[in-house]
């Protein structure tokens, strides 16, 4: 990307950040459910199910798998607000490639999600949850979290450009952001699922994201093994990263196309 | 500065919104597109601002083809939209600054220009407040200022005063007239307020059902209806009254009806002669004589659709 293109991208990202910073609900609401899981539900499950401390670590990563979809879907609402009562048409009339409007929004969604994930991990560490992170592990974690966030923001942007009203958008959020979370290995390994459902979950990007994030921060390759059935953890991690990269690329490209088509009547 | 050649737009469902229109606007000219709702004005502006893809034909802004060179075409133009298009939670200044940055105005020059313009339109005390706290008129002024921060060569004003109260509308017309007087800006304005068009525009094109049905200066368009006309509010069938007046040779092709009102350009007949003919024919109703206005031209050409649209 040339320096010429970066300047408007920075302007568009700055605008989106300013708008987001003025709507605290977009920053706080997505955090509420994962924090409640980390502070209340995970400790309760640990007690009720007589699990070990490692289960809290397991669920701590699982809550990140809820935070990312919730936050990106909330970010997508901004697209509808822009279209219905904001400055979207002014941006469309600007002498900048329209893909940059999507990329500017996406950058801010990724940055804010990163901030929220950091807050969630900080809370977990403060509660005494143990992470076994190495430099390489953190890199796997960051790559997985970033690619999954990009893909999920792409899904949010596509949905926001396909539905006419905020109400319709909100009605679809649970199916996209929450439902997969219950079956993607957030709270329990996917091996506990019925056979058919286990196969289905192997195709969910969230399953790969969670397995890879656990591999990165907990040095736990069991999630990857449950997906791929191989013994080489690094190879399985690379495969899951490839799945996430494909997910991010596909949804990113489609979101730009959908936005451009929706913008141009 | 603006060249439109056989521009056509067909929406899904074979709805032909713009039917191959042609016009040119010279540098520094203020050009009006008049027409009722659904005439194709906003679609035309949409094609010129590259938010509507033309089905066929071409358009150029300052020599840049809107289809082939959309970024360059957008870089020389600016738009004030029909409804408010601003980031309401941001301050007026942030909105202006965003425009300046996207149109690549150098930062120091942008600040200077923003300060000068907001003072000129009386927004100096408001510009650092969130736009959500502005009145409708203040928001409109901000949008007009925004559109010229980048010093565009072509400015599109899409129904700039629609929905505003008369006082604010008058203020905005003064502001637009000032723009016209003090810069070499080429302006294309759409409106269905004909007084606006008469006041602001060097030339107007009247659109009806996607086509341009007349294009000339307001004076020449008015001159087509002669120096004087009669307006009759007919108690009964206005169309039948028109037929009777035509058969007596008082009304010609330029006479028309809108609802119960019959408008008859006199075309050389005297007022007294025409009124006498009306009495002789037994046409009942109120009669008045006056000079033709652009409204009359417009109503004759668009078949009274303005009244339906209002």
Coordinates of C-alpha atoms in Angstrom, one line a residue:
Chain A
X1 CA 0.0 0.0 0.0
X2 CA 1.5 3.3 -1.0
X3 CA 2.0 6.3 1.4
X4 CA -0.5 8.1 -0.7
X5 CA -3.2 5.6 0.3
X6 CA -2.1 5.5 3.9
X7 CA -3.0 9.1 4.6
X8 CA -6.7 8.8 3.9
X9 CA -6.7 5.4 5.6
X10 CA -5.3 7.1 8.8
X11 CA -7.9 9.8 8.4
X12 CA -10.8 7.3 8.1
X13 CA -9.5 5.2 11.0
X14 CA -9.1 8.4 13.1
X15 CA -12.7 9.3 12.4
X16 CA -14.0 5.9 13.3
X17 CA -12.0 5.9 16.5
X18 CA -13.4 9.3 17.4
X19 CA -17.0 8.1 16.8
X20 CA -16.4 4.9 18.8
X21 CA -14.8 6.8 21.7
X22 CA -18.0 8.9 21.9
X23 CA -20.2 5.8 22.2
X24 CA -18.9 4.0 25.3
X25 CA -21.5 1.3 24.9
X26 CA -19.5 0.0 21.9
X27 CA -16.4 -0.3 24.2
X28 CA -18.0 -1.6 27.3
X29 CA -21.0 -3.8 26.4
X30 CA -19.0 -6.5 24.6
X31 CA -16.8 -6.8 27.6
X32 CA -19.6 -7.4 30.1
X33 CA -20.5 -11.0 29.1
X34 CA -16.9 -12.3 28.9
X35 CA -16.0 -10.6 32.2
X36 CA -19.0 -12.2 33.8
X37 CA -17.9 -15.6 32.5
X38 CA -14.3 -15.0 33.8
X39 CA -15.3 -13.7 37.2
X40 CA -18.5 -15.7 38.0
X41 CA -19.4 -18.5 35.7
X42 CA -15.9 -20.1 35.2
X43 CA -15.1 -20.2 39.0
X44 CA -18.6 -21.6 39.6
X45 CA -18.2 -24.3 37.0
X46 CA -14.8 -25.2 38.5
X47 CA -16.4 -25.7 41.9
X48 CA -19.5 -27.5 40.6
X49 CA -17.7 -29.8 38.3
X50 CA -14.7 -30.3 40.6
X51 CA -12.3 -29.3 37.9
X52 CA -8.7 -28.2 38.3
X53 CA -7.2 -24.7 38.1
X54 CA -6.3 -25.5 34.5
X55 CA -10.0 -25.3 33.6
X56 CA -10.1 -21.7 34.6
X57 CA -7.2 -21.1 32.2
X58 CA -9.1 -23.1 29.6
X59 CA -12.3 -21.0 30.0
X60 CA -10.3 -17.7 30.2
X61 CA -9.2 -18.3 26.5
X62 CA -12.8 -19.5 25.8
X63 CA -14.1 -16.1 26.9
X64 CA -11.9 -14.4 24.3
X65 CA -13.8 -16.5 21.8
X66 CA -16.9 -14.7 22.9
X67 CA -15.4 -11.2 23.2
X68 CA -14.1 -11.0 19.7
X69 CA -17.4 -11.9 17.9
X70 CA -19.4 -9.7 20.2
X71 CA -17.1 -6.7 19.8
X72 CA -16.8 -6.9 16.0
X73 CA -20.6 -7.3 15.6
X74 CA -21.1 -4.2 17.8
X75 CA -18.5 -2.4 15.6
X76 CA -20.6 -3.4 12.5
X77 CA -23.5 -1.4 13.9
X78 CA -21.5 1.7 13.2
X79 CA -21.8 1.0 9.5
X80 CA -25.6 1.1 9.7
X81 CA -25.5 4.3 11.8
X82 CA -23.2 5.9 9.3
X83 CA -25.5 4.9 6.5
X84 CA -28.8 5.9 8.2
X85 CA -27.8 9.1 9.9
X86 CA -24.1 9.6 9.6
X87 CA -21.6 10.9 7.0
X88 CA -21.3 7.7 4.9
X89 CA -22.4 9.6 1.7
X90 CA -19.8 12.3 2.3
X91 CA -17.1 9.6 2.5
X92 CA -18.5 8.0 -0.7
X93 CA -18.1 11.4 -2.5
X94 CA -14.5 11.8 -1.2
X95 CA -11.6 11.2 -3.6
X96 CA -10.4 8.0 -1.8
X97 CA -10.8 4.4 -2.8
X98 CA -14.0 3.1 -1.2
X99 CA -12.2 0.0 0.1
X100 CA -10.3 2.3 2.5
X101 CA -13.6 3.1 4.2
X102 CA -14.0 -0.5 5.1
X103 CA -10.3 -0.9 6.0
X104 CA -10.4 2.2 8.2
X105 CA -13.3 0.8 10.2
X106 CA -11.7 -2.6 10.3
X107 CA -8.4 -1.3 11.7
X108 CA -10.3 0.4 14.6
X109 CA -12.3 -2.7 15.3
X110 CA -9.1 -4.8 15.5
X111 CA -7.4 -2.2 17.7
X112 CA -10.3 -1.9 20.1
X113 CA -10.8 -5.7 20.2
X114 CA -7.1 -6.0 21.0
X115 CA -7.4 -3.6 23.8
X116 CA -10.4 -5.5 25.2
X117 CA -8.6 -8.8 24.9
X118 CA -5.7 -7.3 26.8
X119 CA -8.1 -6.1 29.6
X120 CA -9.7 -9.6 29.8
X121 CA -6.3 -11.3 30.1
X122 CA -5.1 -8.7 32.6
X123 CA -8.2 -9.5 34.7
X124 CA -7.5 -13.2 34.4
X125 CA -3.9 -12.8 35.5
X126 CA -5.0 -10.6 38.4
X127 CA -7.3 -13.4 39.5
X128 CA -4.4 -15.8 39.6
X129 CA -5.1 -17.7 36.4
X130 CA -1.9 -19.1 35.0
X131 CA -0.8 -18.7 31.4
X132 CA 2.2 -20.5 30.0
X133 CA 3.3 -18.0 27.4
X134 CA 6.5 -18.0 25.5
X135 CA 7.5 -15.4 22.8
X136 CA 6.6 -17.9 20.1
X137 CA 3.3 -18.8 21.9
X138 CA 2.3 -15.1 22.1
X139 CA 2.9 -14.8 18.4
X140 CA 0.6 -17.7 17.7
X141 CA -2.0 -16.2 20.0
X142 CA -1.8 -12.7 18.4
X143 CA -1.9 -14.1 14.9
X144 CA -4.9 -16.2 15.7
X145 CA -6.8 -13.4 17.5
X146 CA -6.0 -10.9 14.8
X147 CA -7.0 -13.0 11.9
X148 CA -10.2 -14.2 13.6
X149 CA -11.0 -10.5 14.5
X150 CA -10.5 -9.5 10.8
X151 CA -12.7 -12.3 9.6
X152 CA -15.4 -11.5 12.1
X153 CA -15.4 -7.8 11.3
X154 CA -15.7 -8.8 7.7
X155 CA -18.8 -10.8 8.6
X156 CA -20.2 -7.8 10.5
X157 CA -19.6 -5.4 7.6
X158 CA -21.2 -7.8 5.2
X159 CA -24.3 -8.2 7.4
X160 CA -24.5 -4.4 8.0
X161 CA -24.5 -3.8 4.3
X162 CA -27.1 -6.5 3.6
X163 CA -29.7 -5.6 6.2
X164 CA -31.6 -2.3 6.0
X165 CA -32.2 -1.6 9.7
X166 CA -30.4 -1.9 13.0
X167 CA -33.2 -4.0 14.5
X168 CA -32.7 -6.7 11.8
X169 CA -29.0 -6.6 12.4
X170 CA -29.2 -7.0 16.1
X171 CA -31.7 -9.9 15.6
X172 CA -29.0 -11.8 13.6
X173 CA -26.1 -11.2 16.1
X174 CA -26.8 -14.1 18.5
X175 CA -26.7 -16.6 15.6
X176 CA -23.4 -15.3 14.3
X177 CA -21.6 -14.3 17.5
X178 CA -22.9 -16.5 20.3
X179 CA -24.3 -19.8 18.9
X180 CA -20.9 -21.0 17.5
X181 CA -19.2 -20.2 20.8
X182 CA -21.2 -22.9 22.6
X183 CA -19.9 -25.7 20.3
X184 CA -16.5 -24.5 19.2
X185 CA -14.6 -25.7 22.3
X186 CA -14.9 -22.6 24.4
X187 CA -16.2 -24.3 27.5
X188 CA -15.4 -27.9 26.8
X189 CA -13.4 -29.9 24.2
X190 CA -15.2 -30.6 21.0
X191 CA -14.7 -34.3 21.6
X192 CA -17.5 -34.1 24.1
X193 CA -19.9 -33.2 21.3
X194 CA -22.0 -35.8 19.4
X195 CA -20.0 -37.2 16.4
X196 CA -21.8 -35.3 13.7
X197 CA -21.6 -31.9 15.5
X198 CA -17.9 -32.5 16.2
X199 CA -17.3 -32.6 12.5
X200 CA -19.3 -29.5 11.9
X201 CA -17.4 -27.6 14.5
X202 CA -14.1 -28.4 12.8
X203 CA -15.3 -26.1 10.0
X204 CA -15.9 -23.2 12.3
X205 CA -13.1 -20.6 12.3
X206 CA -13.8 -20.1 16.0
X207 CA -12.8 -23.7 16.8
X208 CA -9.5 -23.1 15.0
X209 CA -9.1 -19.8 16.7
X210 CA -9.6 -21.1 20.2
X211 CA -7.4 -24.1 19.7
X212 CA -4.6 -21.9 18.3
X213 CA -5.0 -19.3 21.1
X214 CA -4.8 -22.1 23.7
X215 CA -1.8 -23.6 21.9
X216 CA -0.1 -20.1 22.1
X217 CA -0.9 -19.1 25.7
X218 CA -1.3 -22.4 27.5
X219 CA 1.0 -24.6 25.4
X220 CA -2.0 -26.9 25.1
X221 CA -2.2 -28.6 21.7
X222 CA -5.1 -30.9 22.6
X223 CA -7.6 -28.6 20.8
X224 CA -5.6 -28.7 17.7
X225 CA -5.3 -32.5 18.0
X226 CA -9.1 -32.7 18.3
X227 CA -9.4 -31.0 15.0
X228 CA -6.6 -32.4 13.0
X229 CA -5.8 -35.7 14.7
X230 CA -2.1 -35.3 14.1
X231 CA 0.8 -35.5 16.5
X232 CA 2.9 -32.5 15.3
X233 CA 1.5 -29.5 17.2
X234 CA 3.4 -27.0 15.1
X235 CA 2.1 -28.4 11.9
X236 CA -1.5 -28.5 13.2
X237 CA -1.1 -24.9 14.4
X238 CA 0.1 -23.9 11.0
X239 CA -2.9 -25.6 9.4
X240 CA -5.3 -23.8 11.7
X241 CA -3.6 -20.5 11.1
X242 CA -4.0 -21.2 7.4
X243 CA -7.7 -21.7 8.0
X244 CA -8.0 -18.4 9.9
X245 CA -6.0 -16.6 7.3
X246 CA -8.3 -17.9 4.6
X247 CA -11.3 -16.9 6.7
X248 CA -9.9 -13.4 7.2
X249 CA -9.0 -12.9 3.6
X250 CA -12.2 -14.2 2.2
X251 CA -14.5 -12.2 4.6
X252 CA -12.3 -9.2 4.2
X253 CA -12.4 -9.2 0.4
X254 CA -16.1 -10.0 0.3
X255 CA -16.9 -7.2 2.8
X256 CA -15.2 -4.7 0.6
X257 CA -17.0 -5.9 -2.4
X258 CA -20.4 -5.9 -0.6
X259 CA -19.8 -2.4 0.7
X260 CA -18.8 -1.1 -2.7
X261 CA -21.8 -2.6 -4.3
X262 CA -24.2 -1.4 -1.7
X263 CA -22.7 2.1 -1.9
X264 CA -23.0 2.3 -5.7
X265 CA -26.6 2.1 -6.8
Chain B
X1 CA -16.7 22.3 -16.6
X2 CA -19.6 19.8 -16.5
X3 CA -20.2 17.8 -19.7
X4 CA -23.1 15.3 -19.8
X5 CA -23.6 13.2 -22.9
X6 CA -26.5 10.8 -23.4
X7 CA -26.5 10.0 -19.7
X8 CA -29.0 7.2 -18.9
X9 CA -29.9 5.3 -15.8
X10 CA -32.1 2.2 -15.7
X11 CA -32.7 0.8 -12.2
X12 CA -33.7 -2.8 -11.4
X13 CA -37.2 -3.6 -12.7
X14 CA -36.6 -1.6 -15.9
X15 CA -37.3 1.7 -14.2
X16 CA -35.7 4.3 -16.5
X17 CA -34.9 7.1 -14.1
X18 CA -32.8 9.2 -16.5
X19 CA -33.4 8.9 -20.2
X20 CA -30.3 9.9 -22.0
X21 CA -29.8 13.5 -21.1
X22 CA -27.3 16.0 -22.5
X23 CA -26.1 19.3 -21.1
X24 CA -23.0 21.4 -20.5
X25 CA -22.2 23.8 -17.7
X26 CA -19.6 26.5 -18.3
X27 CA -16.9 27.4 -15.7
X28 CA -18.4 29.7 -13.1
X29 CA -22.0 29.1 -14.2
X30 CA -24.8 28.3 -11.8
X31 CA -27.0 25.7 -13.5
X32 CA -30.3 24.5 -12.1
X33 CA -32.0 21.2 -12.5
X34 CA -35.7 21.7 -11.8
X35 CA -38.3 19.0 -11.6
X36 CA -40.8 17.3 -9.4
X37 CA -39.9 14.4 -7.2
X38 CA -39.1 11.4 -9.3
X39 CA -38.0 13.5 -12.3
X40 CA -34.5 12.1 -12.2
X41 CA -32.6 15.1 -10.6
X42 CA -31.1 13.2 -7.7
X43 CA -30.2 10.2 -9.9
X44 CA -28.4 12.7 -12.2
X45 CA -26.5 14.1 -9.3
X46 CA -25.8 10.6 -8.1
X47 CA -24.2 9.7 -11.4
X48 CA -22.2 12.9 -11.5
X49 CA -20.9 12.3 -7.9
X50 CA -20.1 8.6 -8.8
X51 CA -22.6 7.1 -6.2
X52 CA -24.9 5.9 -9.0
X53 CA -23.5 3.9 -11.9
X54 CA -24.8 5.1 -15.2
X55 CA -26.4 2.5 -17.5
X56 CA -24.9 4.3 -20.5
X57 CA -23.6 7.7 -21.6
X58 CA -20.7 9.7 -20.2
X59 CA -20.2 12.7 -17.9
X60 CA -17.1 14.7 -17.2
X61 CA -16.2 17.1 -14.4
X62 CA -13.3 19.4 -15.3
X63 CA -12.4 17.0 -18.0
X64 CA -12.4 13.9 -15.8
X65 CA -14.7 11.1 -16.8
X66 CA -16.8 10.1 -13.8
X67 CA -16.9 6.5 -14.9
X68 CA -13.3 6.1 -16.0
X69 CA -11.6 8.5 -13.5
X70 CA -13.9 8.6 -10.5
X71 CA -11.2 9.6 -7.9
X72 CA -10.1 12.5 -10.0
X73 CA -13.7 13.5 -10.7
X74 CA -14.4 13.4 -7.0
X75 CA -11.3 15.4 -6.2
X76 CA -12.5 18.4 -8.1
X77 CA -16.1 18.3 -6.8
X78 CA -18.1 18.5 -3.6
X79 CA -21.7 17.8 -2.6
X80 CA -24.3 19.2 -0.3
X81 CA -26.8 16.4 0.1
X82 CA -30.6 16.7 0.2
X83 CA -30.7 15.5 3.8
X84 CA -28.2 16.0 6.6
X85 CA -25.0 14.0 6.1
X86 CA -22.7 14.7 9.0
X87 CA -21.2 12.9 12.0
X88 CA -23.5 14.3 14.6
X89 CA -21.5 13.2 17.6
X90 CA -18.4 14.9 16.3
X91 CA -17.9 18.7 16.5
X92 CA -18.5 20.9 13.5
X93 CA -14.7 21.5 13.3
X94 CA -14.0 17.8 13.2
X95 CA -16.5 17.3 10.4
X96 CA -14.8 20.2 8.4
X97 CA -11.3 18.8 9.2
X98 CA -12.3 15.4 8.0
X99 CA -13.4 16.8 4.7
X100 CA -10.2 18.8 4.3
X101 CA -8.0 15.8 5.1
X102 CA -9.9 13.5 2.7
X103 CA -9.7 16.1 -0.1
X104 CA -6.0 16.5 0.8
X105 CA -6.0 20.1 1.8
X106 CA -2.8 21.0 3.5
X107 CA -3.3 21.2 7.3
X108 CA -2.3 24.8 7.8
X109 CA -4.3 26.0 4.8
X110 CA -7.3 24.0 6.0
X111 CA -7.3 25.5 9.4
X112 CA -7.1 29.0 8.0
X113 CA -9.9 28.4 5.6
X114 CA -12.1 26.7 8.1
X115 CA -11.7 29.6 10.6
X116 CA -12.4 32.1 7.8
X117 CA -15.5 30.3 6.5
X118 CA -17.1 29.5 9.9
X119 CA -16.8 33.2 10.9
X120 CA -18.3 34.2 7.5
X121 CA -21.4 32.1 8.0
X122 CA -21.8 32.8 11.7
X123 CA -20.8 29.4 13.0
X124 CA -17.7 30.7 14.9
X125 CA -19.2 30.2 18.3
X126 CA -20.7 26.8 17.5
X127 CA -18.0 25.1 15.5
X128 CA -16.4 23.3 18.5
X129 CA -19.7 21.9 19.7
X130 CA -21.1 18.5 18.7
X131 CA -23.2 18.8 15.5
X132 CA -26.0 17.1 17.4
X133 CA -26.6 20.4 19.3
X134 CA -27.0 22.4 16.0
X135 CA -30.4 23.6 14.7
X136 CA -31.4 22.5 11.2
X137 CA -30.2 25.8 9.7
X138 CA -26.9 25.7 11.5
X139 CA -26.3 22.2 10.3
X140 CA -27.1 23.2 6.7
X141 CA -24.7 26.1 6.9
X142 CA -22.0 23.8 8.3
X143 CA -22.5 21.4 5.3
X144 CA -22.2 24.3 2.9
X145 CA -19.0 25.4 4.5
X146 CA -17.7 21.8 4.5
X147 CA -18.4 21.5 0.8
X148 CA -16.2 24.5 0.0
X149 CA -13.4 23.9 2.4
X150 CA -11.6 21.9 -0.3
X151 CA -12.1 24.8 -2.8
X152 CA -13.8 22.6 -5.3
X153 CA -14.2 23.5 -8.9
X154 CA -17.7 22.0 -9.1
X155 CA -20.2 22.1 -6.3
X156 CA -23.4 20.0 -6.3
X157 CA -26.3 21.3 -4.2
X158 CA -29.0 18.7 -4.0
X159 CA -32.2 20.4 -2.9
X160 CA -30.2 22.5 -0.4
X161 CA -33.1 24.2 1.3
X162 CA -35.8 21.5 1.3
X163 CA -37.5 21.1 4.7
X164 CA -36.1 24.4 6.1
X165 CA -38.3 27.2 7.5
X166 CA -38.6 30.3 5.4
X167 CA -36.2 32.4 7.4
X168 CA -33.4 29.9 7.3
X169 CA -34.1 29.2 3.7
X170 CA -33.7 32.9 2.9
X171 CA -30.4 33.0 4.9
X172 CA -29.1 30.0 3.0
X173 CA -30.0 31.5 -0.4
X174 CA -28.0 34.6 0.6
X175 CA -25.1 32.4 1.4
X176 CA -25.3 30.4 -1.8
X177 CA -25.7 33.7 -3.8
X178 CA -22.6 35.0 -2.1
X179 CA -20.7 31.9 -3.1
X180 CA -21.7 32.4 -6.6
X181 CA -20.6 36.1 -6.6
X182 CA -17.3 35.7 -4.9
X183 CA -15.7 32.7 -6.6
X184 CA -15.3 31.0 -9.9
X185 CA -17.1 28.0 -8.6
X186 CA -19.3 26.1 -11.0
X187 CA -22.6 25.1 -9.2
X188 CA -25.2 22.6 -10.2
X189 CA -28.2 23.0 -8.0
X190 CA -31.4 20.8 -8.0
X191 CA -34.6 22.2 -6.6
X192 CA -38.3 22.3 -7.0
X193 CA -38.4 25.8 -5.5
X194 CA -38.6 27.9 -8.6
X195 CA -37.9 31.2 -6.8
X196 CA -34.6 29.8 -5.8
X197 CA -33.8 28.8 -9.4
X198 CA -34.8 32.3 -10.7
X199 CA -32.6 34.0 -8.1
X200 CA -29.5 31.8 -8.3
X201 CA -29.3 30.2 -11.7
X202 CA -27.8 31.5 -14.9
X203 CA -29.5 28.7 -16.8
X204 CA -32.0 26.0 -15.8
X205 CA -32.9 22.6 -17.2
X206 CA -36.4 21.4 -16.5
X207 CA -36.6 17.7 -16.0
X208 CA -39.7 15.6 -16.4
X209 CA -40.0 11.9 -16.1
X210 CA -36.2 11.4 -16.6
X211 CA -35.8 13.7 -19.6
X212 CA -34.9 17.4 -20.0
X213 CA -37.9 19.1 -21.5
X214 CA -36.5 22.7 -21.5
X215 CA -33.1 24.3 -21.1
X216 CA -32.4 28.0 -21.2
X217 CA -32.0 31.1 -19.1
X218 CA -34.9 31.8 -16.8
X219 CA -35.7 35.0 -18.7
X220 CA -35.8 33.2 -22.1
X221 CA -38.0 30.4 -20.7
X222 CA -40.4 33.0 -19.3
X223 CA -40.4 34.9 -22.6
X224 CA -41.8 31.8 -24.3
X225 CA -45.1 32.5 -22.5
X226 CA -45.2 36.2 -23.7
X227 CA -45.4 39.3 -21.7
X228 CA -48.7 38.7 -19.8
X229 CA -51.1 35.9 -19.0
X230 CA -54.5 35.3 -17.5
X231 CA -55.1 32.9 -14.7
X232 CA -58.6 31.6 -14.2
X233 CA -59.8 29.6 -11.3
X234 CA -62.6 27.8 -13.1
X235 CA -65.8 26.8 -11.3
X236 CA -66.3 23.6 -13.3
X237 CA -64.3 21.8 -15.9
X238 CA -61.1 23.6 -16.6
X239 CA -60.2 21.4 -19.6
X240 CA -63.5 22.2 -21.2
X241 CA -63.0 25.9 -20.6
X242 CA -59.5 25.6 -22.3
X243 CA -61.0 23.9 -25.3
X244 CA -63.6 26.7 -25.6
X245 CA -61.0 29.4 -25.3
X246 CA -58.9 27.7 -28.0
X247 CA -61.8 27.5 -30.3
X248 CA -62.3 31.2 -29.9
X249 CA -58.6 31.8 -30.7
X250 CA -57.8 33.3 -27.3
X251 CA -55.8 30.3 -26.0
X252 CA -53.0 28.7 -27.9
X253 CA -50.7 25.8 -27.5
X254 CA -48.9 27.4 -24.6
X255 CA -52.1 27.5 -22.5
X256 CA -52.5 24.8 -19.8
X257 CA -54.5 23.6 -16.9
X258 CA -53.4 22.4 -13.4
X259 CA -56.4 21.1 -11.4
X260 CA -59.1 23.8 -11.6
X261 CA -56.7 26.5 -12.6
X262 CA -56.4 27.5 -16.3
X263 CA -53.4 29.6 -17.4
X264 CA -53.7 31.4 -20.7
X265 CA -50.7 33.3 -22.1
X266 CA -52.2 36.3 -24.0
X267 CA -49.8 36.2 -27.0
X268 CA -50.8 39.6 -28.4
X269 CA -54.4 39.6 -27.2
X270 CA -55.3 42.4 -24.8
X271 CA -56.5 41.6 -21.3
X272 CA -59.9 43.1 -21.9
X273 CA -60.4 41.2 -25.1
X274 CA -59.6 37.9 -23.4
X275 CA -61.8 38.7 -20.4
X276 CA -64.7 39.6 -22.7
X277 CA -64.3 36.3 -24.5
X278 CA -64.4 34.5 -21.1
X279 CA -67.7 36.2 -20.2
X280 CA -69.2 35.5 -23.6
X281 CA -68.3 31.8 -23.3
X282 CA -70.0 31.7 -19.9
X283 CA -66.8 30.5 -18.1
X284 CA -67.4 31.1 -14.4
X285 CA -64.6 31.7 -12.0
X286 CA -62.0 34.2 -10.7
X287 CA -59.8 35.9 -13.3
X288 CA -56.5 37.7 -12.7
X289 CA -53.8 39.0 -15.1
X290 CA -50.1 38.9 -14.3
X291 CA -46.7 38.5 -15.8
X292 CA -45.4 34.9 -16.5
X293 CA -43.1 33.4 -13.9
X294 CA -40.8 30.4 -14.1
X295 CA -43.5 28.5 -12.2
X296 CA -45.8 28.9 -15.2
X297 CA -43.1 27.5 -17.6
X298 CA -42.4 24.7 -15.2
X299 CA -46.1 23.8 -14.7
X300 CA -46.7 23.9 -18.5
X301 CA -43.8 21.5 -19.2
X302 CA -44.3 19.1 -16.3
X303 CA -48.0 18.9 -16.5
X304 CA -48.6 19.9 -12.9
X305 CA -46.5 17.2 -11.4
X306 CA -45.0 19.7 -9.0
X307 CA -48.4 20.1 -7.2
X308 CA -48.5 16.3 -6.8
X309 CA -45.0 16.2 -5.5
X310 CA -45.5 18.9 -2.9

